[in-house]
PDB file of C-alpha atoms and ligand atoms in Angstrom:
ATOM      1  CA  UNK A   1      36.441  25.654 -11.125  1.00 57.00           C
ATOM      2  CA  UNK A   2      33.362  27.256 -12.631  1.00 66.00           C
ATOM      3  CA  UNK A   3      32.639  30.611 -11.031  1.00 79.00           C
ATOM      4  CA  UNK A   4      29.569  29.601  -9.056  1.00 86.00           C
ATOM      5  CA  UNK A   5      28.929  30.834  -5.534  1.00 89.00           C
ATOM      6  CA  UNK A   6      25.333  29.711  -4.932  1.00 92.00           C
ATOM      7  CA  UNK A   7      23.383  26.682  -6.125  1.00 93.00           C
ATOM      8  CA  UNK A   8      19.681  26.268  -5.472  1.00 92.00           C
ATOM      9  CA  UNK A   9      18.360  22.794  -4.739  1.00 93.00           C
ATOM     10  CA  UNK A  10      14.775  22.155  -5.679  1.00 89.00           C
ATOM     11  CA  UNK A  11      13.515  19.839  -2.940  1.00 84.00           C
ATOM     12  CA  UNK A  12      11.558  19.717   0.276  1.00 78.00           C
ATOM     13  CA  UNK A  13      13.759  16.862   1.501  1.00 82.00           C
ATOM     14  CA  UNK A  14      16.301  17.999   4.136  1.00 84.00           C
ATOM     15  CA  UNK A  15      18.190  14.683   3.892  1.00 79.00           C
ATOM     16  CA  UNK A  16      18.991  15.380   0.232  1.00 83.00           C
ATOM     17  CA  UNK A  17      19.870  18.964   1.057  1.00 87.00           C
ATOM     18  CA  UNK A  18      22.414  17.913   3.717  1.00 85.00           C
ATOM     19  CA  UNK A  19      23.966  15.272   1.474  1.00 83.00           C
ATOM     20  CA  UNK A  20      24.469  17.673  -1.429  1.00 87.00           C
ATOM     21  CA  UNK A  21      25.559  20.562   0.800  1.00 90.00           C
ATOM     22  CA  UNK A  22      28.272  18.357   2.373  1.00 87.00           C
ATOM     23  CA  UNK A  23      29.864  17.885  -1.074  1.00 87.00           C
ATOM     24  CA  UNK A  24      29.451  21.356  -2.557  1.00 89.00           C
ATOM     25  CA  UNK A  25      30.467  23.399   0.492  1.00 89.00           C
ATOM     26  CA  UNK A  26      34.161  22.365   0.244  1.00 87.00           C
ATOM     27  CA  UNK A  27      34.104  23.703  -3.344  1.00 85.00           C
ATOM     28  CA  UNK A  28      33.170  27.117  -1.921  1.00 90.00           C
ATOM     29  CA  UNK A  29      29.524  26.887  -2.991  1.00 90.00           C
ATOM     30  CA  UNK A  30      26.539  27.669  -0.862  1.00 93.00           C
ATOM     31  CA  UNK A  31      23.521  25.407  -1.341  1.00 93.00           C
ATOM     32  CA  UNK A  32      20.125  27.007  -0.783  1.00 93.00           C
ATOM     33  CA  UNK A  33      16.721  25.378  -0.696  1.00 91.00           C
ATOM     34  CA  UNK A  34      14.251  26.299  -3.385  1.00 85.00           C
ATOM     35  CA  UNK A  35      10.739  25.220  -2.481  1.00 79.00           C
ATOM     36  CA  UNK A  36       8.215  25.069  -5.276  1.00 75.00           C
ATOM     37  CA  UNK A  37       4.744  23.595  -5.248  1.00 70.00           C
ATOM     38  CA  UNK A  38       4.448  22.258  -8.735  1.00 65.00           C
ATOM     39  CA  UNK A  39       2.958  18.989  -9.929  1.00 68.00           C
ATOM     40  CA  UNK A  40       5.694  16.610 -11.054  1.00 72.00           C
ATOM     41  CA  UNK A  41       5.353  15.790 -14.766  1.00 77.00           C
ATOM     42  CA  UNK A  42       4.802  12.083 -15.379  1.00 83.00           C
ATOM     43  CA  UNK A  43       7.020  10.404 -17.992  1.00 88.00           C
ATOM     44  CA  UNK A  44       8.444   6.966 -18.802  1.00 90.00           C
ATOM     45  CA  UNK A  45      12.047   7.788 -17.865  1.00 94.00           C
ATOM     46  CA  UNK A  46      13.670   9.672 -14.977  1.00 95.00           C
ATOM     47  CA  UNK A  47      15.557  11.833 -17.507  1.00 96.00           C
ATOM     48  CA  UNK A  48      12.280  13.050 -19.046  1.00 94.00           C
ATOM     49  CA  UNK A  49      10.761  13.758 -15.618  1.00 92.00           C
ATOM     50  CA  UNK A  50      13.767  15.909 -14.725  1.00 93.00           C
ATOM     51  CA  UNK A  51      14.012  17.731 -18.067  1.00 93.00           C
ATOM     52  CA  UNK A  52      10.284  18.510 -18.155  1.00 90.00           C
ATOM     53  CA  UNK A  53      10.279  19.658 -14.518  1.00 88.00           C
ATOM     54  CA  UNK A  54      13.288  21.930 -15.058  1.00 89.00           C
ATOM     55  CA  UNK A  55      11.720  23.311 -18.219  1.00 86.00           C
ATOM     56  CA  UNK A  56       8.555  24.297 -16.316  1.00 84.00           C
ATOM     57  CA  UNK A  57      10.656  26.100 -13.707  1.00 81.00           C
ATOM     58  CA  UNK A  58      12.710  27.875 -16.355  1.00 81.00           C
ATOM     59  CA  UNK A  59       9.571  28.993 -18.179  1.00 81.00           C
ATOM     60  CA  UNK A  60       8.327  30.584 -14.962  1.00 77.00           C
ATOM     61  CA  UNK A  61      11.369  32.779 -15.594  1.00 71.00           C
ATOM     62  CA  UNK A  62      12.123  34.039 -12.099  1.00 69.00           C
ATOM     63  CA  UNK A  63      15.233  31.979 -11.352  1.00 76.00           C
ATOM     64  CA  UNK A  64      18.348  33.176 -13.039  1.00 81.00           C
ATOM     65  CA  UNK A  65      20.699  31.229 -10.802  1.00 87.00           C
ATOM     66  CA  UNK A  66      22.179  27.725 -11.053  1.00 92.00           C
ATOM     67  CA  UNK A  67      19.787  25.117  -9.707  1.00 92.00           C
ATOM     68  CA  UNK A  68      19.658  21.360  -9.205  1.00 94.00           C
ATOM     69  CA  UNK A  69      16.705  18.987  -9.303  1.00 92.00           C
ATOM     70  CA  UNK A  70      16.876  15.236  -8.826  1.00 92.00           C
ATOM     71  CA  UNK A  71      14.554  12.298  -9.151  1.00 93.00           C
ATOM     72  CA  UNK A  72      15.076   8.711  -8.022  1.00 94.00           C
ATOM     73  CA  UNK A  73      13.282   5.415  -8.260  1.00 96.00           C
ATOM     74  CA  UNK A  74      13.462   1.709  -7.548  1.00 98.00           C
ATOM     75  CA  UNK A  75      13.517  -0.429 -10.718  1.00 98.00           C
ATOM     76  CA  UNK A  76      12.722  -4.125 -10.168  1.00 98.00           C
ATOM     77  CA  UNK A  77      13.874  -6.463 -12.992  1.00 98.00           C
ATOM     78  CA  UNK A  78      11.132  -9.110 -12.584  1.00 98.00           C
ATOM     79  CA  UNK A  79       8.413  -6.401 -12.619  1.00 98.00           C
ATOM     80  CA  UNK A  80       9.612  -4.841 -15.890  1.00 97.00           C
ATOM     81  CA  UNK A  81      11.222  -1.909 -14.048  1.00 97.00           C
ATOM     82  CA  UNK A  82       8.190  -1.177 -11.844  1.00 97.00           C
ATOM     83  CA  UNK A  83       7.747   0.973  -9.722  1.00 98.00           C
ATOM     84  CA  UNK A  84      10.463   3.067 -11.496  1.00 97.00           C
ATOM     85  CA  UNK A  85       9.209   6.577 -12.226  1.00 96.00           C
ATOM     86  CA  UNK A  86       6.118   5.817 -10.111  1.00 96.00           C
ATOM     87  CA  UNK A  87       8.180   5.032  -6.986  1.00 96.00           C
ATOM     88  CA  UNK A  88       6.815   7.874  -4.832  1.00 93.00           C
ATOM     89  CA  UNK A  89       3.196   7.088  -5.647  1.00 94.00           C
ATOM     90  CA  UNK A  90       3.625   3.331  -5.210  1.00 97.00           C
ATOM     91  CA  UNK A  91       5.369   3.796  -1.882  1.00 97.00           C
ATOM     92  CA  UNK A  92       2.598   6.091  -0.667  1.00 96.00           C
ATOM     93  CA  UNK A  93      -0.109   3.646  -1.752  1.00 98.00           C
ATOM     94  CA  UNK A  94       0.884  -0.051  -1.533  1.00 98.00           C
ATOM     95  CA  UNK A  95       4.218   0.522   0.260  1.00 98.00           C
ATOM     96  CA  UNK A  96       6.952  -2.033   0.906  1.00 98.00           C
ATOM     97  CA  UNK A  97       4.401  -4.675   1.915  1.00 98.00           C
ATOM     98  CA  UNK A  98       2.683  -4.308  -1.472  1.00 98.00           C
ATOM     99  CA  UNK A  99       5.981  -4.696  -3.356  1.00 98.00           C
ATOM    100  CA  UNK A 100       6.810  -7.849  -1.369  1.00 98.00           C
ATOM    101  CA  UNK A 101       3.348  -9.235  -2.195  1.00 98.00           C
ATOM    102  CA  UNK A 102       3.899  -8.536  -5.912  1.00 98.00           C
ATOM    103  CA  UNK A 103       7.264 -10.322  -5.748  1.00 98.00           C
ATOM    104  CA  UNK A 104       5.772 -13.348  -3.959  1.00 97.00           C
ATOM    105  CA  UNK A 105       8.391 -16.062  -3.581  1.00 95.00           C
ATOM    106  CA  UNK A 106       9.988 -15.618  -7.042  1.00 96.00           C
ATOM    107  CA  UNK A 107      13.755 -16.158  -7.105  1.00 97.00           C
ATOM    108  CA  UNK A 108      14.577 -13.455  -9.640  1.00 98.00           C
ATOM    109  CA  UNK A 109      14.884 -10.542  -7.180  1.00 98.00           C
ATOM    110  CA  UNK A 110      17.367  -8.243  -8.958  1.00 98.00           C
ATOM    111  CA  UNK A 111      16.663  -4.504  -8.731  1.00 98.00           C
ATOM    112  CA  UNK A 112      18.354  -1.124  -8.934  1.00 98.00           C
ATOM    113  CA  UNK A 113      17.934   2.260  -7.350  1.00 98.00           C
ATOM    114  CA  UNK A 114      18.548   4.989  -9.911  1.00 98.00           C
ATOM    115  CA  UNK A 115      18.990   8.739  -9.574  1.00 97.00           C
ATOM    116  CA  UNK A 116      19.092  11.354 -12.286  1.00 97.00           C
ATOM    117  CA  UNK A 117      20.261  14.799 -11.257  1.00 96.00           C
ATOM    118  CA  UNK A 118      19.792  17.844 -13.479  1.00 96.00           C
ATOM    119  CA  UNK A 119      21.965  20.956 -13.158  1.00 95.00           C
ATOM    120  CA  UNK A 120      20.809  24.183 -14.793  1.00 93.00           C
ATOM    121  CA  UNK A 121      23.471  26.809 -15.424  1.00 92.00           C
ATOM    122  CA  UNK A 122      22.274  30.146 -16.839  1.00 89.00           C
ATOM    123  CA  UNK A 123      23.526  30.485 -20.399  1.00 85.00           C
ATOM    124  CA  UNK A 124      24.562  26.819 -20.543  1.00 88.00           C
ATOM    125  CA  UNK A 125      21.294  24.942 -20.139  1.00 89.00           C
ATOM    126  CA  UNK A 126      20.819  21.616 -18.380  1.00 93.00           C
ATOM    127  CA  UNK A 127      23.386  18.848 -17.752  1.00 95.00           C
ATOM    128  CA  UNK A 128      22.335  15.431 -16.429  1.00 97.00           C
ATOM    129  CA  UNK A 129      24.232  13.192 -13.983  1.00 97.00           C
ATOM    130  CA  UNK A 130      23.244   9.602 -13.256  1.00 97.00           C
ATOM    131  CA  UNK A 131      23.839   7.160 -10.428  1.00 98.00           C
ATOM    132  CA  UNK A 132      22.811   3.553  -9.960  1.00 98.00           C
ATOM    133  CA  UNK A 133      23.032   1.089  -7.085  1.00 98.00           C
ATOM    134  CA  UNK A 134      22.259  -2.520  -7.952  1.00 98.00           C
ATOM    135  CA  UNK A 135      20.999  -5.063  -5.478  1.00 98.00           C
ATOM    136  CA  UNK A 136      18.074  -7.334  -4.712  1.00 98.00           C
ATOM    137  CA  UNK A 137      14.667  -7.229  -3.074  1.00 98.00           C
ATOM    138  CA  UNK A 138      14.618  -8.969   0.316  1.00 98.00           C
ATOM    139  CA  UNK A 139      11.953 -11.530   1.258  1.00 98.00           C
ATOM    140  CA  UNK A 140      10.778  -9.450   4.221  1.00 98.00           C
ATOM    141  CA  UNK A 141      11.140  -5.907   5.570  1.00 98.00           C
ATOM    142  CA  UNK A 142      14.277  -5.539   7.703  1.00 98.00           C
ATOM    143  CA  UNK A 143      15.797  -2.590   9.572  1.00 98.00           C
ATOM    144  CA  UNK A 144      14.681   0.759  10.907  1.00 95.00           C
ATOM    145  CA  UNK A 145      17.143   3.265   9.381  1.00 93.00           C
ATOM    146  CA  UNK A 146      16.674   5.317   6.249  1.00 88.00           C
ATOM    147  CA  UNK A 147      13.408   5.849   4.411  1.00 91.00           C
ATOM    148  CA  UNK A 148      11.241   4.651   1.524  1.00 94.00           C
ATOM    149  CA  UNK A 149      12.226   1.281   0.095  1.00 97.00           C
ATOM    150  CA  UNK A 150      15.348   0.951   2.290  1.00 96.00           C
ATOM    151  CA  UNK A 151      13.896  -1.932   4.411  1.00 98.00           C
ATOM    152  CA  UNK A 152      13.457  -4.163   1.316  1.00 98.00           C
ATOM    153  CA  UNK A 153      16.630  -3.345  -0.673  1.00 98.00           C
ATOM    154  CA  UNK A 154      19.884  -5.306  -0.217  1.00 98.00           C
ATOM    155  CA  UNK A 155      22.775  -3.663  -2.119  1.00 98.00           C
ATOM    156  CA  UNK A 156      25.018  -5.916  -4.210  1.00 98.00           C
ATOM    157  CA  UNK A 157      27.710  -7.758  -2.256  1.00 97.00           C
ATOM    158  CA  UNK A 158      25.983  -7.232   1.091  1.00 97.00           C
ATOM    159  CA  UNK A 159      23.507  -9.204   3.193  1.00 97.00           C
ATOM    160  CA  UNK A 160      22.004  -6.264   5.117  1.00 98.00           C
ATOM    161  CA  UNK A 161      19.211  -4.093   3.760  1.00 98.00           C
ATOM    162  CA  UNK A 162      19.866  -0.342   3.419  1.00 97.00           C
ATOM    163  CA  UNK A 163      17.608   0.119   6.478  1.00 96.00           C
ATOM    164  CA  UNK A 164      19.929  -2.089   8.569  1.00 98.00           C
ATOM    165  CA  UNK A 165      22.975   0.073   7.745  1.00 96.00           C
ATOM    166  CA  UNK A 166      24.046   3.360   9.275  1.00 93.00           C
ATOM    167  CA  UNK A 167      23.175   6.427   7.202  1.00 85.00           C
ATOM    168  CA  UNK A 168      26.888   6.961   6.442  1.00 87.00           C
ATOM    169  CA  UNK A 169      27.360   3.379   5.255  1.00 93.00           C
ATOM    170  CA  UNK A 170      24.314   3.581   2.960  1.00 92.00           C
ATOM    171  CA  UNK A 171      25.197   7.022   1.606  1.00 87.00           C
ATOM    172  CA  UNK A 172      28.714   5.898   0.689  1.00 90.00           C
ATOM    173  CA  UNK A 173      27.318   3.405  -1.860  1.00 94.00           C
ATOM    174  CA  UNK A 174      23.992   4.947  -2.791  1.00 93.00           C
ATOM    175  CA  UNK A 175      22.694   5.801  -6.250  1.00 96.00           C
ATOM    176  CA  UNK A 176      22.364   9.430  -5.142  1.00 93.00           C
ATOM    177  CA  UNK A 177      26.009   9.782  -4.102  1.00 93.00           C
ATOM    178  CA  UNK A 178      27.141   8.480  -7.504  1.00 95.00           C
ATOM    179  CA  UNK A 179      25.086  11.167  -9.263  1.00 96.00           C
ATOM    180  CA  UNK A 180      26.374  13.809  -6.819  1.00 93.00           C
ATOM    181  CA  UNK A 181      29.981  12.743  -7.561  1.00 93.00           C
ATOM    182  CA  UNK A 182      29.366  13.308 -11.281  1.00 95.00           C
ATOM    183  CA  UNK A 183      27.939  16.747 -10.516  1.00 94.00           C
ATOM    184  CA  UNK A 184      30.854  17.665  -8.219  1.00 91.00           C
ATOM    185  CA  UNK A 185      33.410  16.481 -10.773  1.00 92.00           C
ATOM    186  CA  UNK A 186      31.722  18.601 -13.479  1.00 93.00           C
ATOM    187  CA  UNK A 187      31.626  21.686 -11.247  1.00 89.00           C
ATOM    188  CA  UNK A 188      35.266  21.194 -10.198  1.00 86.00           C
ATOM    189  CA  UNK A 189      36.471  21.191 -13.809  1.00 83.00           C
ATOM    190  CA  UNK A 190      37.911  24.476 -14.993  1.00 61.00           C
TER     191      UNK A 190
HETATM  192  P1  IMP B   1      12.744  10.934  -5.010  1.00 96.80           P
HETATM  193  O1  IMP B   1      12.668  11.233  -6.450  1.00 96.80           O
HETATM  194  O2  IMP B   1      14.152  11.043  -4.476  1.00 96.80           O
HETATM  195  O3  IMP B   1      11.747  11.691  -4.184  1.00 96.80           O
HETATM  196  O4  IMP B   1      12.394   9.394  -4.827  1.00 96.80           O
HETATM  197  C1  IMP B   1      11.198   8.818  -5.303  1.00 96.80           C
HETATM  198  C2  IMP B   1      10.776   7.703  -4.357  1.00 96.80           C
HETATM  199  O5  IMP B   1      11.756   6.648  -4.438  1.00 96.80           O
HETATM  200  C3  IMP B   1      10.730   8.144  -2.901  1.00 96.80           C
HETATM  201  O6  IMP B   1       9.433   8.445  -2.495  1.00 96.80           O
HETATM  202  C4  IMP B   1      11.260   6.948  -2.154  1.00 96.80           C
HETATM  203  O7  IMP B   1      10.163   6.174  -1.732  1.00 96.80           O
HETATM  204  C5  IMP B   1      12.080   6.180  -3.158  1.00 96.80           C
HETATM  205  N1  IMP B   1      13.522   6.369  -2.918  1.00 96.80           N
HETATM  206  C6  IMP B   1      14.360   7.240  -3.541  1.00 96.80           C
HETATM  207  N2  IMP B   1      15.605   7.131  -3.053  1.00 96.80           N
HETATM  208  C7  IMP B   1      15.534   6.167  -2.100  1.00 96.80           C
HETATM  209  C8  IMP B   1      16.505   5.607  -1.226  1.00 96.80           C
HETATM  210  O8  IMP B   1      17.689   5.971  -1.195  1.00 96.80           O
HETATM  211  N3  IMP B   1      16.060   4.656  -0.376  1.00 96.80           N
HETATM  212  C9  IMP B   1      14.763   4.231  -0.347  1.00 96.80           C
HETATM  213  N4  IMP B   1      13.823   4.716  -1.133  1.00 96.80           N
HETATM  214  C10 IMP B   1      14.204   5.685  -2.008  1.00 96.80           C
END
């Protein structure tokens, strides 16, 4: 295993913190929150958003420890990948109702949640880990669990939305957990 004792996670989201901490703690790593108020760089792809964001933090020059930053989005096939990298903004503005209105009664409802996670290791630079969960957009909002687009996303092979599942059930198949697994596997390698 790489000789890492502490990893900083750049987020204000405690849900993400707990999920990542649960996986890294057994590897003997302590996850600490790193709160930064910086404006997220806009770009066409999640990878670019992450790389540019991590670059800004590195240029500030005060963190010489491993850190992780992640970005996710909902990519709807029939809308050309929208809201994608604009997922936070779109959810804050038109919300799930607005997405359902845009979809209307079209049959092509395929979509994917995607996460890209960047790990910065001093002296090694940035490595990226990706996770995807495919599914479809429901015809109405269903369920009370979770957050964001969960009430309108039905993962592949299931009939319930993410918001109708328990947190554990959703996390086990989520885009984020797939990216975390890649990160954990990388850190566990000698
Ligand atoms: P973030 O990059 O993880 O902050 O995600 C960007 C936006 O995508 C959030 O504001 C959420 O609305 C949405 N999102 C990300 N992950 C999920 C998820 O697992 N379920 C529902 N919405 C999500």
